[in-house]
Amino acid sequence: MIANENIAGAVVRELRQRGHDVLSVRESMRGADDLSVLRRAENERRLIITHDKDFGELAFRDGHLAMCGIILFRLLGPTPAADQRRVLDVIDSRTDWMGHFSVVTDDRIRMRSLG
């Protein structure tokens, strides 16, 4: 997966410890625009995790369908640590993220096919 720059470093480290192959934009693509991140995800068949709503606009309004899959986290938990736990728990809760644009809030997951 690709963790956008706004995904906490603690989340990236924990995902790696859990066995996920995570490319961090902050570490290896610093300053890259969203379209470049989306293209890399497509080329490498990686899921994008982000807090940035612009990926939804790229995928739907601008027609850059990301078959790799995008998870948009829109969290308002009581603490940053609670939000980070939610990100980790949600990612590990499913295996069908690819090919979907998913929006995760504090209490639900909505998935829309990108096909």
Phi, psi and omega in degrees: 000163174246123176265116179299165183303335183272004175273129185301142177302325178297324178292316179301313180298317181293321177299317178297318178297330178278002175098005178280142174273100186247123171262123180264123177300321181299325182275322191237353180222030185313128178084358180293143178283165185299322180295323177295320178296315180298316179297319179295318178301317179296313182299325183258005180053052180247143174285139176262132171243135188202165169250007188263114181295342182300334179294327175295320177295318178298317185289322187252304185291316184270355174078017177270076184296123184259089181294347177295327182103145180225132171246118178259119179264122177240078189252142178227042182297171183292336180213159174301324179297321178295319178296319179296319177298319179299315178303310182297314182296319181294314181302318181279355184278345184219163175236005186251033181290325184301139178081007181231150166258117185243138176244123182248125174247186181298333186231006178201167177232126174247132181236136177231130181295141177264001183273000000 
